[in-house]
PDB file of N, CA and C in Angstrom:
ATOM      1  N   MET N   1     -18.232  13.249  -0.347  1.00 68.00           N
ATOM      2  CA  MET N   1     -16.957  12.692  -0.732  1.00 68.00           C
ATOM      3  C   MET N   1     -16.129  13.547  -1.704  1.00 68.00           C
ATOM      4  N   ASP N   2     -15.045  14.360  -1.369  1.00 73.00           N
ATOM      5  CA  ASP N   2     -14.517  15.145  -2.375  1.00 73.00           C
ATOM      6  C   ASP N   2     -13.716  14.128  -3.408  1.00 73.00           C
ATOM      7  N   LYS N   3     -13.090  14.931  -4.530  1.00 68.00           N
ATOM      8  CA  LYS N   3     -12.431  14.115  -5.470  1.00 68.00           C
ATOM      9  C   LYS N   3     -11.421  13.418  -5.104  1.00 68.00           C
ATOM     10  N   ASP N   4     -10.490  13.799  -4.324  1.00 68.00           N
ATOM     11  CA  ASP N   4      -9.305  13.059  -3.647  1.00 68.00           C
ATOM     12  C   ASP N   4      -9.768  11.772  -2.954  1.00 68.00           C
ATOM     13  N   ASP N   5     -10.855  11.970  -2.116  1.00 68.00           N
ATOM     14  CA  ASP N   5     -11.418  10.882  -1.302  1.00 68.00           C
ATOM     15  C   ASP N   5     -12.046   9.848  -2.236  1.00 68.00           C
ATOM     16  N   ALA N   6     -12.473  10.204  -3.409  1.00 62.00           N
ATOM     17  CA  ALA N   6     -13.198   9.349  -4.389  1.00 62.00           C
ATOM     18  C   ALA N   6     -12.089   8.579  -5.009  1.00 62.00           C
ATOM     19  N   LYS N   7     -11.066   9.415  -5.339  1.00 61.00           N
ATOM     20  CA  LYS N   7      -9.702   8.595  -6.129  1.00 61.00           C
ATOM     21  C   LYS N   7      -9.094   7.677  -5.117  1.00 61.00           C
ATOM     22  N   MET N   8      -8.942   7.963  -3.865  1.00 62.00           N
ATOM     23  CA  MET N   8      -8.316   7.122  -2.825  1.00 62.00           C
ATOM     24  C   MET N   8      -9.317   5.593  -2.731  1.00 62.00           C
ATOM     25  N   GLU N   9     -10.558   6.106  -2.636  1.00 66.00           N
ATOM     26  CA  GLU N   9     -11.474   4.978  -2.356  1.00 66.00           C
ATOM     27  C   GLU N   9     -11.555   4.027  -3.647  1.00 66.00           C
ATOM     28  N   GLY N  10     -11.273   4.568  -4.838  1.00 62.00           N
ATOM     29  CA  GLY N  10     -11.250   3.644  -5.976  1.00 62.00           C
ATOM     30  C   GLY N  10      -9.991   2.929  -6.052  1.00 62.00           C
ATOM     31  N   ARG N  11      -8.862   3.610  -5.492  1.00 62.00           N
ATOM     32  CA  ARG N  11      -7.522   2.889  -5.529  1.00 62.00           C
ATOM     33  C   ARG N  11      -7.647   1.580  -4.686  1.00 62.00           C
ATOM     34  N   ILE N  12      -8.306   1.916  -3.358  1.00 61.00           N
ATOM     35  CA  ILE N  12      -8.229   0.707  -2.269  1.00 61.00           C
ATOM     36  C   ILE N  12      -9.275  -0.234  -2.636  1.00 61.00           C
ATOM     37  N   HIS N  13     -10.604   0.299  -3.084  1.00 61.00           N
ATOM     38  CA  HIS N  13     -11.612  -0.861  -3.364  1.00 61.00           C
ATOM     39  C   HIS N  13     -12.065  -1.035  -4.799  1.00 61.00           C
ATOM     40  N   GLY N  14     -11.369  -0.372  -5.688  1.00 63.00           N
ATOM     41  CA  GLY N  14     -11.832  -0.463  -7.027  1.00 63.00           C
ATOM     42  C   GLY N  14     -11.757  -1.772  -7.492  1.00 63.00           C
ATOM     43  N   GLU N  15     -12.310  -1.820  -8.701  1.00 64.00           N
ATOM     44  CA  GLU N  15     -12.203  -3.157  -9.543  1.00 64.00           C
ATOM     45  C   GLU N  15     -10.759  -3.952  -9.521  1.00 64.00           C
ATOM     46  N   GLN N  16     -10.586  -5.214  -8.932  1.00 66.00           N
ATOM     47  CA  GLN N  16      -9.373  -5.737  -9.092  1.00 66.00           C
ATOM     48  C   GLN N  16      -9.744  -7.115  -9.733  1.00 66.00           C
ATOM     49  N   MET N  17      -8.690  -7.721 -10.461  1.00 73.00           N
ATOM     50  CA  MET N  17      -8.935  -9.218 -10.803  1.00 73.00           C
ATOM     51  C   MET N  17      -8.668 -10.225  -9.968  1.00 73.00           C
ATOM     52  N   GLU N  18      -9.887 -10.752  -9.526  1.00 76.00           N
ATOM     53  CA  GLU N  18      -9.888 -11.611  -8.246  1.00 76.00           C
ATOM     54  C   GLU N  18      -9.338 -12.812  -8.985  1.00 76.00           C
ATOM     55  N   PRO N  19      -8.634 -13.767  -8.327  1.00 74.00           N
ATOM     56  CA  PRO N  19      -8.040 -14.955  -9.136  1.00 74.00           C
ATOM     57  C   PRO N  19      -9.266 -15.852  -9.311  1.00 74.00           C
ATOM     58  N   PRO N  20      -9.163 -16.658 -10.220  1.00 75.00           N
ATOM     59  CA  PRO N  20     -10.120 -17.582 -10.570  1.00 75.00           C
ATOM     60  C   PRO N  20     -10.646 -18.514  -9.240  1.00 75.00           C
ATOM     61  N   GLN N  21      -9.577 -18.832  -8.558  1.00 82.00           N
ATOM     62  CA  GLN N  21      -9.805 -19.845  -7.354  1.00 82.00           C
ATOM     63  C   GLN N  21      -8.662 -19.457  -6.303  1.00 82.00           C
ATOM     64  N   PRO N  22      -9.317 -19.440  -5.033  1.00 78.00           N
ATOM     65  CA  PRO N  22      -8.280 -19.036  -4.050  1.00 78.00           C
ATOM     66  C   PRO N  22      -7.013 -19.749  -3.842  1.00 78.00           C
ATOM     67  N   ASP N  23      -5.968 -19.410  -3.309  1.00 83.00           N
ATOM     68  CA  ASP N  23      -4.757 -20.152  -2.962  1.00 83.00           C
ATOM     69  C   ASP N  23      -5.018 -21.164  -2.081  1.00 83.00           C
ATOM     70  N   ASN N  24      -4.508 -22.376  -1.976  1.00 92.00           N
ATOM     71  CA  ASN N  24      -4.578 -23.197  -1.071  1.00 92.00           C
ATOM     72  C   ASN N  24      -4.153 -22.558   0.331  1.00 92.00           C
ATOM     73  N   MET N  25      -4.394 -23.215   1.456  1.00 95.00           N
ATOM     74  CA  MET N  25      -4.238 -22.692   2.908  1.00 95.00           C
ATOM     75  C   MET N  25      -2.789 -22.582   3.199  1.00 95.00           C
ATOM     76  N   LEU N  26      -1.946 -23.460   2.783  1.00 96.00           N
ATOM     77  CA  LEU N  26      -0.696 -23.480   3.041  1.00 96.00           C
ATOM     78  C   LEU N  26       0.210 -22.400   2.029  1.00 96.00           C
ATOM     79  N   LEU N  27      -0.250 -22.210   0.910  1.00 95.00           N
ATOM     80  CA  LEU N  27       0.452 -21.232  -0.197  1.00 95.00           C
ATOM     81  C   LEU N  27      -0.158 -19.877   0.633  1.00 95.00           C
ATOM     82  N   ARG N  28      -1.360 -19.826   1.084  1.00 96.00           N
ATOM     83  CA  ARG N  28      -1.850 -18.379   1.566  1.00 96.00           C
ATOM     84  C   ARG N  28      -1.098 -18.057   2.874  1.00 96.00           C
ATOM     85  N   LEU N  29      -0.771 -19.110   3.596  1.00 96.00           N
ATOM     86  CA  LEU N  29      -0.026 -18.865   4.887  1.00 96.00           C
ATOM     87  C   LEU N  29       1.351 -18.266   4.462  1.00 96.00           C
ATOM     88  N   LEU N  30       2.146 -18.814   3.659  1.00 97.00           N
ATOM     89  CA  LEU N  30       3.378 -18.483   3.116  1.00 97.00           C
ATOM     90  C   LEU N  30       3.181 -16.982   2.782  1.00 97.00           C
ATOM     91  N   PHE N  31       2.405 -16.635   1.780  1.00 97.00           N
ATOM     92  CA  PHE N  31       2.188 -15.356   1.268  1.00 97.00           C
ATOM     93  C   PHE N  31       1.719 -14.297   2.296  1.00 97.00           C
ATOM     94  N   MET N  32       1.064 -14.684   3.405  1.00 97.00           N
ATOM     95  CA  MET N  32       0.756 -13.920   4.427  1.00 97.00           C
ATOM     96  C   MET N  32       1.727 -13.486   5.316  1.00 97.00           C
ATOM     97  N   LEU N  33       2.962 -14.602   5.505  1.00 98.00           N
ATOM     98  CA  LEU N  33       3.987 -14.288   6.308  1.00 98.00           C
ATOM     99  C   LEU N  33       4.977 -13.338   5.603  1.00 98.00           C
ATOM    100  N   LEU N  34       4.983 -13.558   4.336  1.00 98.00           N
ATOM    101  CA  LEU N  34       5.875 -12.676   3.414  1.00 98.00           C
ATOM    102  C   LEU N  34       5.490 -11.298   3.474  1.00 98.00           C
ATOM    103  N   ILE N  35       4.113 -11.149   3.201  1.00 98.00           N
ATOM    104  CA  ILE N  35       3.331  -9.579   3.273  1.00 98.00           C
ATOM    105  C   ILE N  35       3.590  -9.151   4.734  1.00 98.00           C
ATOM    106  N   ALA N  36       3.557  -9.944   5.644  1.00 98.00           N
ATOM    107  CA  ALA N  36       3.799  -9.300   7.047  1.00 98.00           C
ATOM    108  C   ALA N  36       5.134  -8.698   7.272  1.00 98.00           C
ATOM    109  N   VAL N  37       6.188  -9.308   6.607  1.00 98.00           N
ATOM    110  CA  VAL N  37       7.493  -8.725   6.679  1.00 98.00           C
ATOM    111  C   VAL N  37       7.438  -7.442   5.820  1.00 98.00           C
ATOM    112  N   MET N  38       6.848  -7.521   4.647  1.00 98.00           N
ATOM    113  CA  MET N  38       6.977  -6.547   3.833  1.00 98.00           C
ATOM    114  C   MET N  38       6.161  -5.184   4.448  1.00 98.00           C
ATOM    115  N   ILE N  39       4.974  -5.461   5.240  1.00 98.00           N
ATOM    116  CA  ILE N  39       4.347  -4.374   6.042  1.00 98.00           C
ATOM    117  C   ILE N  39       4.990  -3.861   6.882  1.00 98.00           C
ATOM    118  N   SER N  40       6.091  -4.543   7.652  1.00 98.00           N
ATOM    119  CA  SER N  40       7.000  -4.040   8.650  1.00 98.00           C
ATOM    120  C   SER N  40       7.880  -3.093   8.026  1.00 98.00           C
ATOM    121  N   MET N  41       8.534  -3.802   6.797  1.00 98.00           N
ATOM    122  CA  MET N  41       9.490  -2.893   5.987  1.00 98.00           C
ATOM    123  C   MET N  41       8.982  -1.416   5.600  1.00 98.00           C
ATOM    124  N   ALA N  42       7.485  -1.683   5.090  1.00 98.00           N
ATOM    125  CA  ALA N  42       6.769  -0.378   4.922  1.00 98.00           C
ATOM    126  C   ALA N  42       6.477   0.515   6.155  1.00 98.00           C
ATOM    127  N   GLN N  43       6.549   0.062   7.138  1.00 98.00           N
ATOM    128  CA  GLN N  43       6.370   0.915   8.349  1.00 98.00           C
ATOM    129  C   GLN N  43       7.645   1.833   8.620  1.00 98.00           C
ATOM    130  N   THR N  44       8.842   0.978   8.478  1.00 98.00           N
ATOM    131  CA  THR N  44       9.984   1.660   8.718  1.00 98.00           C
ATOM    132  C   THR N  44      10.336   2.798   7.603  1.00 98.00           C
ATOM    133  N   ILE N  45       9.991   2.401   6.342  1.00 98.00           N
ATOM    134  CA  ILE N  45      10.114   3.429   5.174  1.00 98.00           C
ATOM    135  C   ILE N  45       9.217   4.650   5.437  1.00 98.00           C
ATOM    136  N   LEU N  46       7.960   4.377   6.093  1.00 98.00           N
ATOM    137  CA  LEU N  46       7.022   5.536   6.177  1.00 98.00           C
ATOM    138  C   LEU N  46       7.576   6.233   7.298  1.00 98.00           C
ATOM    139  N   GLY N  47       8.178   5.753   8.315  1.00 98.00           N
ATOM    140  CA  GLY N  47       8.858   6.561   9.532  1.00 98.00           C
ATOM    141  C   GLY N  47       9.897   7.363   8.896  1.00 98.00           C
ATOM    142  N   VAL N  48      10.989   6.939   8.278  1.00 98.00           N
ATOM    143  CA  VAL N  48      11.964   7.728   7.407  1.00 98.00           C
ATOM    144  C   VAL N  48      11.557   8.782   6.557  1.00 98.00           C
ATOM    145  N   ALA N  49      10.489   8.413   5.725  1.00 98.00           N
ATOM    146  CA  ALA N  49       9.848   9.407   4.735  1.00 98.00           C
ATOM    147  C   ALA N  49       8.996  10.467   5.677  1.00 98.00           C
ATOM    148  N   THR N  50       8.681  10.170   7.014  1.00 98.00           N
ATOM    149  CA  THR N  50       8.080  11.124   7.750  1.00 98.00           C
ATOM    150  C   THR N  50       8.945  12.160   8.272  1.00 98.00           C
ATOM    151  N   VAL N  51      10.108  11.668   8.613  1.00 98.00           N
ATOM    152  CA  VAL N  51      11.201  12.633   9.267  1.00 98.00           C
ATOM    153  C   VAL N  51      11.749  13.470   8.094  1.00 98.00           C
ATOM    154  N   ILE N  52      12.011  12.697   6.903  1.00 98.00           N
ATOM    155  CA  ILE N  52      12.492  13.664   5.765  1.00 98.00           C
ATOM    156  C   ILE N  52      11.556  14.891   5.465  1.00 98.00           C
ATOM    157  N   GLN N  53      10.302  14.429   5.343  1.00 98.00           N
ATOM    158  CA  GLN N  53       9.271  15.489   5.066  1.00 98.00           C
ATOM    159  C   GLN N  53       9.128  16.464   5.971  1.00 98.00           C
ATOM    160  N   PHE N  54       9.318  16.092   7.322  1.00 98.00           N
ATOM    161  CA  PHE N  54       9.380  17.248   8.334  1.00 98.00           C
ATOM    162  C   PHE N  54      10.427  18.208   8.216  1.00 98.00           C
ATOM    163  N   VAL N  55      11.708  17.590   7.854  1.00 98.00           N
ATOM    164  CA  VAL N  55      12.741  18.287   7.641  1.00 98.00           C
ATOM    165  C   VAL N  55      12.557  19.473   6.582  1.00 98.00           C
ATOM    166  N   ILE N  56      12.189  18.873   5.640  1.00 98.00           N
ATOM    167  CA  ILE N  56      11.919  19.647   4.154  1.00 98.00           C
ATOM    168  C   ILE N  56      10.946  20.732   4.460  1.00 98.00           C
ATOM    169  N   MET N  57       9.917  20.476   5.325  1.00 98.00           N
ATOM    170  CA  MET N  57       8.800  21.508   5.610  1.00 98.00           C
ATOM    171  C   MET N  57       9.437  22.636   6.545  1.00 98.00           C
ATOM    172  N   LEU N  58      10.413  21.996   7.377  1.00 98.00           N
ATOM    173  CA  LEU N  58      11.111  23.184   8.270  1.00 98.00           C
ATOM    174  C   LEU N  58      11.800  24.121   7.439  1.00 98.00           C
ATOM    175  N   VAL N  59      12.531  23.614   6.448  1.00 97.00           N
ATOM    176  CA  VAL N  59      13.656  24.303   5.569  1.00 97.00           C
ATOM    177  C   VAL N  59      12.777  25.176   4.412  1.00 97.00           C
ATOM    178  N   ASN N  60      11.588  24.539   4.353  1.00 97.00           N
ATOM    179  CA  ASN N  60      10.903  25.104   3.033  1.00 97.00           C
ATOM    180  C   ASN N  60       9.583  25.861   3.256  1.00 97.00           C
ATOM    181  N   SER N  61       9.614  26.706   4.458  1.00 95.00           N
ATOM    182  CA  SER N  61       8.528  27.419   4.822  1.00 95.00           C
ATOM    183  C   SER N  61       7.255  26.602   4.893  1.00 95.00           C
ATOM    184  N   ASN N  62       7.218  25.499   5.653  1.00 96.00           N
ATOM    185  CA  ASN N  62       6.035  24.911   5.646  1.00 96.00           C
ATOM    186  C   ASN N  62       5.511  24.175   4.527  1.00 96.00           C
ATOM    187  N   GLN N  63       6.172  24.163   3.337  1.00 97.00           N
ATOM    188  CA  GLN N  63       5.784  23.554   2.012  1.00 97.00           C
ATOM    189  C   GLN N  63       6.264  22.224   2.015  1.00 97.00           C
ATOM    190  N   PRO N  64       5.409  21.113   1.882  1.00 98.00           N
ATOM    191  CA  PRO N  64       5.868  19.780   1.716  1.00 98.00           C
ATOM    192  C   PRO N  64       6.253  19.382   0.277  1.00 98.00           C
ATOM    193  N   ASN N  65       7.084  18.539   0.229  1.00 98.00           N
ATOM    194  CA  ASN N  65       7.678  18.114  -1.079  1.00 98.00           C
ATOM    195  C   ASN N  65       6.581  17.263  -1.566  1.00 98.00           C
ATOM    196  N   GLU N  66       6.197  17.411  -2.845  1.00 97.00           N
ATOM    197  CA  GLU N  66       4.904  17.021  -3.435  1.00 97.00           C
ATOM    198  C   GLU N  66       5.103  15.291  -3.737  1.00 97.00           C
ATOM    199  N   ARG N  67       6.383  15.093  -4.304  1.00 98.00           N
ATOM    200  CA  ARG N  67       6.666  13.755  -4.818  1.00 98.00           C
ATOM    201  C   ARG N  67       6.550  12.900  -3.541  1.00 98.00           C
ATOM    202  N   LEU N  68       7.246  13.401  -2.412  1.00 98.00           N
ATOM    203  CA  LEU N  68       7.241  12.466  -1.191  1.00 98.00           C
ATOM    204  C   LEU N  68       5.844  12.403  -0.659  1.00 98.00           C
ATOM    205  N   ALA N  69       5.017  13.421  -0.795  1.00 97.00           N
ATOM    206  CA  ALA N  69       3.572  13.425  -0.369  1.00 97.00           C
ATOM    207  C   ALA N  69       3.102  12.155  -1.042  1.00 97.00           C
ATOM    208  N   GLU N  70       3.096  12.258  -2.405  1.00 97.00           N
ATOM    209  CA  GLU N  70       2.441  11.230  -3.183  1.00 97.00           C
ATOM    210  C   GLU N  70       2.947   9.839  -2.926  1.00 97.00           C
ATOM    211  N   PHE N  71       4.249   9.800  -2.798  1.00 97.00           N
ATOM    212  CA  PHE N  71       4.915   8.472  -2.292  1.00 97.00           C
ATOM    213  C   PHE N  71       4.142   7.960  -1.030  1.00 97.00           C
ATOM    214  N   GLY N  72       3.715   8.936   0.042  1.00 97.00           N
ATOM    215  CA  GLY N  72       3.174   8.318   1.202  1.00 97.00           C
ATOM    216  C   GLY N  72       1.851   7.914   0.827  1.00 97.00           C
ATOM    217  N   THR N  73       1.206   8.668  -0.112  1.00 96.00           N
ATOM    218  CA  THR N  73      -0.099   8.000  -0.484  1.00 96.00           C
ATOM    219  C   THR N  73      -0.070   6.781  -1.308  1.00 96.00           C
ATOM    220  N   ASP N  74       0.712   6.651  -2.090  1.00 96.00           N
ATOM    221  CA  ASP N  74       0.895   5.372  -2.457  1.00 96.00           C
ATOM    222  C   ASP N  74       1.298   4.176  -1.572  1.00 96.00           C
ATOM    223  N   LEU N  75       2.249   4.382  -0.665  1.00 97.00           N
ATOM    224  CA  LEU N  75       2.404   3.402   0.256  1.00 97.00           C
ATOM    225  C   LEU N  75       1.119   3.294   1.255  1.00 97.00           C
ATOM    226  N   GLY N  76       0.407   4.165   1.563  1.00 96.00           N
ATOM    227  CA  GLY N  76      -0.729   3.836   2.175  1.00 96.00           C
ATOM    228  C   GLY N  76      -1.644   3.095   1.448  1.00 96.00           C
ATOM    229  N   VAL N  77      -1.851   3.202   0.320  1.00 95.00           N
ATOM    230  CA  VAL N  77      -2.802   2.568  -0.642  1.00 95.00           C
ATOM    231  C   VAL N  77      -2.143   0.965  -0.603  1.00 95.00           C
ATOM    232  N   TRP N  78      -0.941   0.805  -0.717  1.00 96.00           N
ATOM    233  CA  TRP N  78      -0.337  -0.579  -0.625  1.00 96.00           C
ATOM    234  C   TRP N  78      -0.480  -1.376   0.615  1.00 96.00           C
ATOM    235  N   VAL N  79      -0.309  -0.600   1.544  1.00 97.00           N
ATOM    236  CA  VAL N  79      -0.446  -1.072   3.263  1.00 97.00           C
ATOM    237  C   VAL N  79      -1.986  -1.653   3.090  1.00 97.00           C
ATOM    238  N   ALA N  80      -2.953  -0.601   2.651  1.00 95.00           N
ATOM    239  CA  ALA N  80      -4.317  -1.255   2.694  1.00 95.00           C
ATOM    240  C   ALA N  80      -4.785  -2.274   2.023  1.00 95.00           C
ATOM    241  N   LYS N  81      -4.160  -2.534   0.595  1.00 95.00           N
ATOM    242  CA  LYS N  81      -4.215  -3.629  -0.044  1.00 95.00           C
ATOM    243  C   LYS N  81      -3.692  -4.892   0.546  1.00 95.00           C
ATOM    244  N   ALA N  82      -2.703  -4.657   1.216  1.00 97.00           N
ATOM    245  CA  ALA N  82      -1.955  -5.753   1.885  1.00 97.00           C
ATOM    246  C   ALA N  82      -2.861  -6.162   3.049  1.00 97.00           C
ATOM    247  N   ALA N  83      -3.515  -5.450   3.962  1.00 97.00           N
ATOM    248  CA  ALA N  83      -4.382  -5.586   5.038  1.00 97.00           C
ATOM    249  C   ALA N  83      -5.479  -6.298   4.490  1.00 97.00           C
ATOM    250  N   ARG N  84      -5.970  -5.818   3.535  1.00 95.00           N
ATOM    251  CA  ARG N  84      -7.100  -6.476   2.999  1.00 95.00           C
ATOM    252  C   ARG N  84      -6.967  -8.080   2.690  1.00 95.00           C
ATOM    253  N   TYR N  85      -5.651  -8.192   2.042  1.00 96.00           N
ATOM    254  CA  TYR N  85      -5.208  -9.769   1.711  1.00 96.00           C
ATOM    255  C   TYR N  85      -4.984 -10.487   3.053  1.00 96.00           C
ATOM    256  N   GLN N  86      -4.306  -9.969   4.067  1.00 97.00           N
ATOM    257  CA  GLN N  86      -4.139 -10.383   5.297  1.00 97.00           C
ATOM    258  C   GLN N  86      -5.114 -10.915   6.031  1.00 97.00           C
ATOM    259  N   THR N  87      -6.237 -10.019   5.917  1.00 97.00           N
ATOM    260  CA  THR N  87      -7.553 -10.496   6.666  1.00 97.00           C
ATOM    261  C   THR N  87      -8.665 -11.027   5.982  1.00 97.00           C
ATOM    262  N   ALA N  88      -8.246 -11.510   4.875  1.00 94.00           N
ATOM    263  CA  ALA N  88      -9.051 -12.174   3.933  1.00 94.00           C
ATOM    264  C   ALA N  88     -10.234 -11.548   3.332  1.00 94.00           C
ATOM    265  N   ALA N  89     -10.168 -10.059   3.227  1.00 93.00           N
ATOM    266  CA  ALA N  89     -11.269  -9.329   2.799  1.00 93.00           C
ATOM    267  C   ALA N  89     -11.129  -9.375   1.209  1.00 93.00           C
ATOM    268  N   SER N  90      -9.865  -9.773   0.605  1.00 93.00           N
ATOM    269  CA  SER N  90      -9.744  -9.977  -0.728  1.00 93.00           C
ATOM    270  C   SER N  90      -8.803 -11.090  -0.877  1.00 93.00           C
ATOM    271  N   ASN N  91      -8.979 -11.696  -2.164  1.00 93.00           N
ATOM    272  CA  ASN N  91      -7.895 -12.740  -2.488  1.00 93.00           C
ATOM    273  C   ASN N  91      -6.775 -12.153  -3.430  1.00 93.00           C
ATOM    274  N   VAL N  92      -6.915 -10.691  -3.869  1.00 94.00           N
ATOM    275  CA  VAL N  92      -5.855 -10.251  -4.599  1.00 94.00           C
ATOM    276  C   VAL N  92      -4.815  -9.880  -3.681  1.00 94.00           C
ATOM    277  N   LYS N  93      -3.693 -10.556  -3.987  1.00 94.00           N
ATOM    278  CA  LYS N  93      -2.294 -10.122  -3.468  1.00 94.00           C
ATOM    279  C   LYS N  93      -2.054  -8.677  -3.936  1.00 94.00           C
ATOM    280  N   PRO N  94      -1.179  -7.967  -2.996  1.00 95.00           N
ATOM    281  CA  PRO N  94      -0.713  -6.579  -3.305  1.00 95.00           C
ATOM    282  C   PRO N  94       0.560  -6.682  -4.310  1.00 95.00           C
ATOM    283  N   TRP N  95       0.886  -5.549  -4.698  1.00 93.00           N
ATOM    284  CA  TRP N  95       2.108  -5.348  -5.601  1.00 93.00           C
ATOM    285  C   TRP N  95       3.214  -6.245  -4.773  1.00 93.00           C
ATOM    286  N   PRO N  96       3.970  -6.963  -5.294  1.00 92.00           N
ATOM    287  CA  PRO N  96       4.548  -7.149  -6.684  1.00 92.00           C
ATOM    288  C   PRO N  96       3.652  -8.283  -7.424  1.00 92.00           C
ATOM    289  N   TRP N  97       2.599  -8.762  -6.744  1.00 91.00           N
ATOM    290  CA  TRP N  97       1.945  -9.867  -7.544  1.00 91.00           C
ATOM    291  C   TRP N  97       0.688  -9.419  -8.298  1.00 91.00           C
ATOM    292  N   SER N  98       0.495  -8.238  -8.084  1.00 89.00           N
ATOM    293  CA  SER N  98      -0.537  -7.443  -8.891  1.00 89.00           C
ATOM    294  C   SER N  98      -0.119  -6.113  -9.197  1.00 89.00           C
ATOM    295  N   GLU N  99      -0.900  -5.195 -10.022  1.00 86.00           N
ATOM    296  CA  GLU N  99      -0.597  -3.965 -10.545  1.00 86.00           C
ATOM    297  C   GLU N  99      -0.741  -2.966  -9.159  1.00 86.00           C
ATOM    298  N   LEU N 100       0.293  -2.069  -9.384  1.00 78.00           N
ATOM    299  CA  LEU N 100       0.202  -0.847  -8.244  1.00 78.00           C
ATOM    300  C   LEU N 100      -0.674   0.074  -8.482  1.00 78.00           C
ATOM    301  N   ASP N 101      -1.257   0.256  -9.433  1.00 74.00           N
ATOM    302  CA  ASP N 101      -2.311   1.426  -9.570  1.00 74.00           C
ATOM    303  C   ASP N 101      -1.384   2.675  -9.761  1.00 74.00           C
TER     304      ASP N 101
END
């Protein structure tokens, strides 16, 4: 595993402050529905960022915008954490209820 892969693995599966007790099921359902809407919005944002990055690379001799690439990485980490909460692999809610790393 190279350095970038190890960093990404740590951001997704690293230590997180698990809540002392899980949310009750009704509250968890509410959070799951809200996070599902947020994931849908994240997909739209990712699509827009993809098109913008492609245009930048066309104009800039195949060189991507580093800040936009890092944003894509951050968005991917957030989606992964949201998916872990949605599937009950973790009781830690994603940002904005916890740190964004």
